[in-house]
XYZ file of C-alpha atoms in Angstrom:
514
model
C 25.163 -13.283 2.886
C 23.901 -11.083 0.065
C 22.785 -7.519 0.662
C 20.587 -5.088 -1.284
C 22.573 -1.886 -0.976
C 20.792 1.286 0.231
C 23.439 4.031 0.616
C 22.955 6.476 3.496
C 20.150 4.368 4.942
C 20.964 5.453 8.496
C 20.874 9.150 7.532
C 17.542 8.628 5.788
C 16.052 7.033 8.911
C 17.311 9.924 11.069
C 15.866 12.478 8.659
C 12.431 10.816 8.542
C 12.433 10.557 12.332
C 13.088 14.292 12.685
C 10.571 15.348 10.028
C 7.675 13.250 11.285
C 8.419 13.486 15.020
C 8.774 9.720 15.253
C 11.299 7.694 17.249
C 13.886 5.860 15.174
C 12.589 2.409 16.098
C 9.150 3.335 14.726
C 10.714 4.438 11.416
C 12.752 1.226 11.216
C 9.639 -0.900 11.850
C 7.749 0.942 9.123
C 10.691 0.486 6.733
C 10.839 -3.273 7.417
C 7.119 -3.677 6.716
C 7.424 -1.635 3.512
C 10.433 -3.619 2.251
C 8.614 -6.872 3.001
C 5.670 -5.689 0.887
C 8.107 -4.820 -1.890
C 9.619 -8.319 -1.705
C 6.125 -9.817 -1.874
C 5.545 -7.856 -5.079
C 8.851 -9.189 -6.425
C 7.964 -12.814 -5.599
C 4.487 -12.553 -7.074
C 5.931 -11.188 -10.306
C 8.734 -13.780 -10.362
C 6.362 -16.743 -9.892
C 3.493 -15.449 -12.012
C 4.198 -18.066 -14.691
C 4.256 -20.928 -12.146
C 0.570 -20.523 -11.322
C 1.429 -20.257 -7.608
C -1.473 -19.638 -5.228
C -0.468 -16.870 -2.812
C -3.003 -17.281 -0.032
C -3.370 -14.981 2.938
C -0.407 -15.398 5.267
C 1.737 -16.909 2.529
C 4.639 -14.552 3.304
C 4.438 -14.772 7.106
C 7.647 -16.796 7.219
C 9.666 -13.978 5.595
C 11.413 -11.155 7.466
C 13.580 -8.128 6.711
C 16.922 -7.443 8.376
C 18.276 -3.875 8.194
C 22.054 -3.378 8.153
C 22.979 0.189 9.194
C 25.984 -0.433 11.411
C 28.674 -0.033 8.757
C 28.726 3.186 6.781
C 30.092 1.603 3.589
C 27.657 -1.354 3.633
C 24.120 -0.264 4.383
C 21.015 -1.987 3.080
C 18.725 -4.888 3.858
C 18.474 -8.656 3.620
C 15.478 -10.925 3.171
C 15.352 -13.943 5.496
C 13.002 -16.921 5.226
C 12.158 -19.597 7.803
C 11.814 -22.933 5.985
C 10.893 -26.421 7.191
C 13.148 -29.371 6.315
C 11.309 -32.024 4.247
C 12.188 -35.175 2.320
C 10.458 -33.886 -0.779
C 9.940 -30.169 -1.418
C 6.414 -29.209 -2.444
C 6.705 -25.443 -1.882
C 10.198 -23.942 -2.239
C 9.138 -20.764 -0.394
C 8.268 -22.719 2.748
C 10.344 -25.921 2.523
C 13.927 -27.071 1.847
C 15.206 -30.547 0.978
C 16.851 -32.598 3.717
C 19.712 -33.622 1.417
C 20.550 -29.992 0.768
C 20.675 -29.149 4.482
C 22.739 -32.217 5.377
C 25.600 -30.857 3.296
C 26.132 -28.033 5.817
C 24.394 -29.408 8.929
C 24.740 -33.215 9.334
C 22.621 -33.211 12.497
C 19.543 -31.787 10.701
C 16.317 -33.792 10.733
C 13.022 -33.688 8.909
C 10.668 -31.172 10.527
C 13.374 -28.805 11.766
C 13.144 -25.124 10.827
C 16.101 -23.256 9.371
C 16.531 -19.560 8.529
C 17.909 -18.877 5.058
C 19.055 -15.769 3.242
C 16.806 -15.380 0.183
C 17.781 -11.819 -0.696
C 17.368 -11.251 -4.456
C 19.956 -9.556 -6.590
C 19.648 -5.790 -6.536
C 19.069 -5.652 -10.307
C 16.281 -8.237 -9.990
C 14.348 -6.436 -7.262
C 12.542 -4.442 -9.914
C 11.117 -1.000 -10.381
C 7.569 -2.021 -9.461
C 8.745 -3.538 -6.198
C 10.574 -0.305 -5.377
C 7.445 1.760 -6.068
C 5.412 -0.591 -3.905
C 7.945 -0.188 -1.099
C 7.781 3.605 -1.302
C 3.967 3.707 -1.186
C 3.716 1.273 1.706
C 6.418 3.153 3.628
C 4.437 6.399 3.456
C 1.308 4.623 4.708
C 3.140 2.793 7.500
C 4.742 6.048 8.685
C 1.304 7.665 8.919
C 0.028 4.646 10.852
C 2.974 4.853 13.237
C 2.284 8.547 13.817
C -1.371 7.948 14.599
C -0.527 5.047 16.905
C 1.996 7.088 18.886
C -0.370 10.055 19.162
C -3.131 7.794 20.444
C -0.826 6.232 23.042
C 0.422 9.676 24.098
C -2.952 11.410 24.517
C -5.438 8.604 25.256
C -5.278 9.282 29.026
C -5.562 13.072 28.634
C -9.137 13.294 27.325
C -11.092 15.890 29.305
C -7.999 17.769 30.471
C -7.042 21.329 29.519
C -4.037 21.865 27.242
C -2.308 24.950 25.908
C -2.883 25.238 22.168
C -1.225 27.460 19.570
C -2.988 28.553 16.387
C -1.255 27.352 13.216
C -3.604 27.743 10.267
C -7.237 27.678 9.138
C -9.023 24.972 7.159
C -12.538 25.869 6.066
C -14.268 26.821 9.348
C -11.892 24.864 11.583
C -8.783 26.128 13.332
C -5.717 23.883 13.252
C -3.713 24.207 16.465
C -0.688 22.467 17.956
C -0.789 20.965 21.441
C 1.685 19.137 23.641
C 1.075 16.366 26.141
C 3.691 17.776 28.508
C 5.777 14.587 28.458
C 8.606 16.019 26.401
C 7.209 14.737 23.108
C 6.988 17.100 20.105
C 3.802 19.068 19.519
C 1.064 17.524 17.393
C -1.794 19.036 15.454
C -5.317 19.314 16.843
C -8.528 20.549 15.259
C -10.885 23.137 16.773
C -14.248 22.790 15.035
C -16.593 25.698 14.437
C -19.082 24.530 17.066
C -16.311 24.350 19.675
C -15.107 27.925 19.125
C -16.079 30.946 21.216
C -17.657 33.892 19.396
C -15.426 36.393 21.229
C -12.160 34.606 20.385
C -9.783 36.138 17.862
C -7.834 33.262 16.367
C -4.637 34.724 14.938
C -1.588 32.666 13.893
C 0.735 31.859 16.822
C -1.812 33.090 19.393
C -2.245 30.770 22.391
C -5.439 29.540 24.031
C -6.445 27.076 26.726
C -8.597 24.279 25.300
C -10.079 20.990 26.471
C -8.905 17.809 24.749
C -12.322 16.589 23.674
C -11.556 13.404 21.755
C -8.687 11.286 20.447
C -9.898 9.894 17.131
C -9.032 6.448 15.838
C -8.923 5.073 12.332
C -7.053 6.121 9.213
C -8.954 9.243 8.146
C -6.899 12.192 7.045
C -6.365 15.333 9.090
C -5.596 15.925 12.778
C -6.316 13.074 15.134
C -7.063 15.276 18.175
C -10.204 17.348 18.686
C -10.090 20.255 21.166
C -12.861 22.539 22.426
C -13.145 26.014 23.857
C -16.885 25.659 24.496
C -16.792 22.675 26.854
C -17.838 23.219 30.485
C -14.723 21.351 31.608
C -12.668 24.370 30.542
C -14.434 26.570 33.120
C -13.906 23.985 35.854
C -10.202 23.678 35.033
C -9.698 27.447 34.957
C -11.357 27.892 38.355
C -9.297 25.007 39.751
C -6.113 26.772 38.635
C -7.159 30.172 40.012
C -8.788 29.102 43.308
C -6.452 27.248 45.707
C -9.405 26.183 47.860
C -10.758 24.122 44.949
C -7.365 22.519 44.391
C -7.190 21.693 48.116
C -10.783 20.313 48.014
C -12.009 22.809 50.600
C -14.401 24.220 48.018
C -16.026 21.892 45.521
C -17.759 22.604 42.233
C -21.145 20.881 42.326
C -22.563 21.733 38.901
C -21.804 23.825 35.823
C -24.194 25.060 33.143
C -22.633 26.771 30.132
C -23.969 28.287 26.947
C -20.849 29.104 24.963
C -22.577 29.378 21.585
C -25.904 31.177 22.104
C -28.640 30.804 19.486
C -28.503 34.531 18.693
C -25.605 36.903 18.158
C -27.267 39.440 20.396
C -26.787 37.076 23.347
C -23.255 36.563 24.601
C -21.732 33.426 26.143
C -22.664 32.823 29.766
C -21.898 30.290 32.492
C -23.440 29.467 35.863
C -21.371 27.520 38.363
C -22.607 26.147 41.725
C -20.075 25.752 44.533
C -20.251 24.423 48.081
C -18.025 23.768 51.084
C -18.061 21.704 54.263
C -16.115 24.347 56.199
C -18.237 26.824 58.212
C -15.649 29.567 58.095
C -15.195 29.445 54.313
C -17.385 31.348 51.874
C -17.260 29.289 48.656
C -18.642 32.067 46.468
C -16.214 34.616 47.890
C -13.301 32.224 47.468
C -14.103 31.852 43.764
C -14.559 35.575 43.202
C -11.422 36.568 45.087
C -10.355 39.926 46.494
C -12.002 42.625 44.360
C -12.923 39.932 41.856
C -9.319 39.141 40.948
C -9.783 35.371 40.635
C -12.963 35.376 38.613
C -11.607 38.174 36.452
C -8.683 35.960 35.416
C -11.150 33.286 34.282
C -13.279 35.845 32.447
C -10.208 37.177 30.647
C -9.207 33.704 29.462
C -12.755 33.204 28.162
C -12.660 36.578 26.368
C -15.239 38.398 28.470
C -17.728 35.563 29.002
C -20.221 36.337 31.755
C -19.932 33.994 34.767
C -22.357 33.669 37.712
C -21.022 31.910 40.828
C -23.836 30.759 43.143
C -24.058 28.859 46.423
C -25.334 25.312 46.253
C -28.086 24.245 48.688
C -29.694 20.914 49.524
C -33.046 22.718 49.689
C -34.380 22.783 46.109
C -36.270 26.068 46.631
C -33.173 27.843 47.927
C -31.017 26.334 45.210
C -33.427 27.483 42.486
C -33.591 30.992 43.946
C -29.788 31.181 44.010
C -29.536 29.849 40.461
C -31.663 32.748 39.128
C -29.106 35.235 40.432
C -28.775 38.202 39.973
C -32.592 38.394 39.936
C -34.359 38.844 43.294
C -36.880 36.062 44.025
C -39.957 36.432 46.284
C -40.985 32.788 46.499
C -40.284 29.388 44.988
C -43.199 26.943 44.874
C -42.318 23.305 44.222
C -45.480 22.375 42.358
C -44.637 18.820 41.388
C -41.500 17.436 43.017
C -41.804 14.126 41.175
C -41.545 15.854 37.801
C -39.292 18.557 39.264
C -41.544 21.461 38.307
C -41.362 24.759 40.167
C -43.049 28.174 40.000
C -40.772 31.104 40.830
C -42.497 34.324 41.917
C -40.583 37.538 41.298
C -41.535 41.239 41.406
C -42.588 42.835 38.153
C -39.357 44.800 37.868
C -37.352 41.571 38.188
C -39.158 39.597 35.472
C -36.854 40.515 32.595
C -33.773 40.005 34.760
C -34.952 36.591 35.964
C -35.842 35.420 32.468
C -32.739 36.930 30.881
C -32.129 38.028 27.326
C -33.951 35.572 25.052
C -34.538 33.369 28.138
C -30.857 32.666 28.713
C -30.852 33.194 32.500
C -33.777 30.897 33.286
C -32.555 28.372 30.729
C -29.158 28.108 32.425
C -30.782 27.993 35.887
C -32.980 25.074 34.805
C -29.954 23.250 33.369
C -27.947 23.897 36.536
C -30.622 22.725 39.000
C -32.344 20.077 36.923
C -35.782 21.627 37.587
C -38.326 22.944 35.113
C -38.717 26.595 36.135
C -41.698 28.853 35.315
C -41.189 32.538 36.104
C -44.377 34.228 37.385
C -45.245 37.793 38.363
C -45.954 37.885 42.107
C -48.726 40.512 41.765
C -50.626 38.518 39.138
C -50.116 35.059 40.556
C -53.404 33.284 41.486
C -52.620 30.648 44.108
C -56.079 29.049 44.012
C -56.136 28.791 40.227
C -52.628 27.349 40.070
C -53.488 24.820 42.798
C -56.633 23.840 40.883
C -54.644 23.362 37.681
C -52.106 21.299 39.584
C -54.883 19.141 41.092
C -56.430 18.561 37.676
C -53.050 17.775 36.224
C -52.297 15.245 38.959
C -55.775 13.692 38.613
C -55.366 13.380 34.858
C -51.970 11.815 35.353
C -53.318 9.363 37.920
C -56.162 8.422 35.563
C -53.652 7.954 32.747
C -51.455 5.799 34.954
C -54.510 3.766 36.070
C -55.501 3.266 32.431
C -51.976 2.158 31.594
C -51.970 -0.267 34.537
C -55.380 -1.640 33.501
C -54.177 -2.100 29.945
C -51.058 -3.820 31.236
C -53.189 -6.092 33.454
C -55.438 -6.931 30.499
C -52.386 -7.771 28.420
C -51.070 -9.974 31.213
C -54.438 -11.796 31.495
C -54.561 -12.266 27.733
C -51.044 -13.647 27.785
C -51.917 -16.004 30.655
C -55.016 -17.225 28.792
C -52.918 -17.774 25.691
C -50.383 -19.742 27.715
C -53.164 -21.813 29.321
C -54.669 -22.575 25.893
C -51.274 -23.578 24.616
C -50.748 -25.853 27.635
C -54.174 -27.474 27.059
C -53.338 -28.136 23.412
C -50.038 -29.687 24.387
C -51.785 -31.884 26.988
C -54.330 -33.048 24.394
C -51.556 -33.882 21.954
C -49.734 -35.832 24.682
C -52.915 -37.748 25.584
C -53.529 -38.603 21.930
C -49.943 -39.790 21.609
C -50.339 -42.025 24.696
C -53.590 -43.456 23.331
C -51.923 -44.183 19.993
C -49.022 -45.882 21.778
C -51.464 -48.045 23.775
C -53.350 -49.050 20.621
C -50.143 -49.963 18.827
C -49.036 -52.013 21.844
C -52.374 -53.908 21.862
C -52.156 -54.624 18.158
C -48.575 -55.801 18.560
C -49.643 -58.155 21.382
C -52.466 -59.542 19.297
C -50.156 -60.058 16.362
C -47.645 -61.849 18.585
C -50.389 -64.114 19.955
C -51.586 -64.935 16.463
C -48.062 -65.800 15.357
C -47.668 -68.095 18.383
C -50.941 -69.974 17.604
C -49.942 -70.447 13.973
C -46.584 -71.938 14.912
C -48.244 -74.344 17.364
C -50.717 -75.550 14.711
C -48.043 -76.016 12.087
C -45.997 -78.126 14.541
C -48.723 -80.885 14.585
C -47.964 -82.975 11.408
C -51.222 -84.383 9.891
C -49.411 -87.201 8.119
C -48.047 -88.562 11.400
C -51.477 -88.424 12.999
C -53.010 -90.198 10.134
C -50.281 -92.812 10.152
C -50.678 -93.451 13.854
C -54.475 -93.641 13.747
C -54.735 -95.852 10.633
C -53.208 -99.066 12.142
C -55.286 -98.617 15.261
C -58.503 -98.420 13.263
C -57.492 -101.471 11.233
C -56.655 -103.538 14.329
C -59.829 -102.613 16.218
C -62.410 -103.011 13.416
C -60.536 -105.509 11.190
C -61.340 -103.405 8.136
C -59.888 -103.939 4.691
C -57.036 -101.896 3.236
C -59.371 -99.690 1.237
C -61.329 -98.852 4.371
C -58.079 -97.948 6.219
C -56.915 -95.773 3.363
C -60.266 -94.022 3.179
C -60.176 -93.463 6.912
C -56.624 -92.068 6.787
C -57.554 -89.708 3.934
C -60.550 -88.452 5.848
C -58.481 -87.822 8.950
C -55.832 -85.936 6.925
C -58.463 -83.626 5.390
C -59.876 -82.857 8.776
C -56.405 -81.977 10.149
C -55.661 -79.635 7.223
C -58.771 -77.478 7.712
C -57.691 -75.917 11.054
C -54.262 -75.084 9.631
C -55.768 -73.373 6.613
C -58.173 -71.469 8.807
C -55.283 -70.277 11.025
C -53.360 -69.099 7.956
C -56.373 -67.100 6.762
C -56.769 -65.484 10.159
C -53.033 -64.557 10.252
C -53.186 -63.056 6.754
C -56.243 -60.970 7.682
C -54.631 -59.658 10.883
C -51.403 -58.714 9.073
C -53.377 -56.864 6.403
C -55.344 -54.987 9.056
C -52.110 -54.032 10.874
C -50.617 -52.713 7.616
C -53.722 -50.584 7.003
């Protein structure tokens, strides 16, 4: 078997595997695909003058075999699977039976044989070699992306340790590991996923959430990580608080504003916790002795402010807790259906409850899912607020009634339209039945007319005349002239009904055609 020599092929595969963090089998697969593309280029060039039509899938019966076992003979072969035929129409896909019988007497038409079709090394061509090199680079990139996707596809939403490598525009390129012993891969930290208090220096390490594993063939890192995701706070608390890991304390909700709209407002997070154990304080468990546990989380988040509150099934209590550290006098659930609440606080607690640029109340609303209006207790008018609420509910009821009436009117209109359509269809059906009945009657009349005409034509006038003429001669003893005159008269009389029947038949046929 011939061989296209590629010296040090095994060393080249090992080197590519180490450089690109790919297993050797992945490099060998990429090399086979690239060499096959190079052979395709060679065959297309070789048969360009034949006018061959290389359709899609034309080269599916070709394969590449790498030979790297022997150090002095390393390279590749091209193998082709061909079908045995009496007459060869396509030499790339078929081989003559007579040719195969010389080496395999038991061969039959329709069998498939594998042949070595490796070209001479000098014939492979420079263009085919360039094609092989380009395809190899692309296939290696595809293999890398495929392996990264398989390695990290089940880790989305988890927290990984990332190391800063370099900066590209406003993004930070970091390296992360899946923890399965595989080499580190690059990940991108976008500007919107960065924390304003972070100092991203080369080789510095951060905890980040694996946000997304991208697919496709676009350039750049395939992994997207985030420092601003709320999942990072949950993971950090789970690592620092054993009660959360043991499911004694559970995190109910998290509201985070890692990138505030203004630089004067720092990042802040509110986290609601709860427990089913009476003897366990969930808030105290998260804070730790002298704040040691929460301080570890704050340090990882570079000084981000974190409020840990107690969750409650009572919405009023939950809202009051969510506005911590502000002191709340009363929570009025104005419209539970729309989840609207008025929170009454003392005048000196207004700014604290609202927060800088509304951050505190904004996070409390996001945490609880209620629309919260902060009101001054001293200036709050219960009667006026109740009146506004009554008017608001009445207006909403009227709007809903109007919508229901409009919907009912639309339904009635649709029903009337359907009824009109049904009536039209019934009228069309009745007209069709009437037309069918008329056609049936005309067909019956035509059949009757045809039957009468056939009966009339069956009576031969000549026979009648012949039979009557001797009788008249015998009874009256008339002369021959009288008999002939009588016969002629009888024949004329017999012809008139036949002619009349023919006229009637012609008229009826003409009417039917009209």
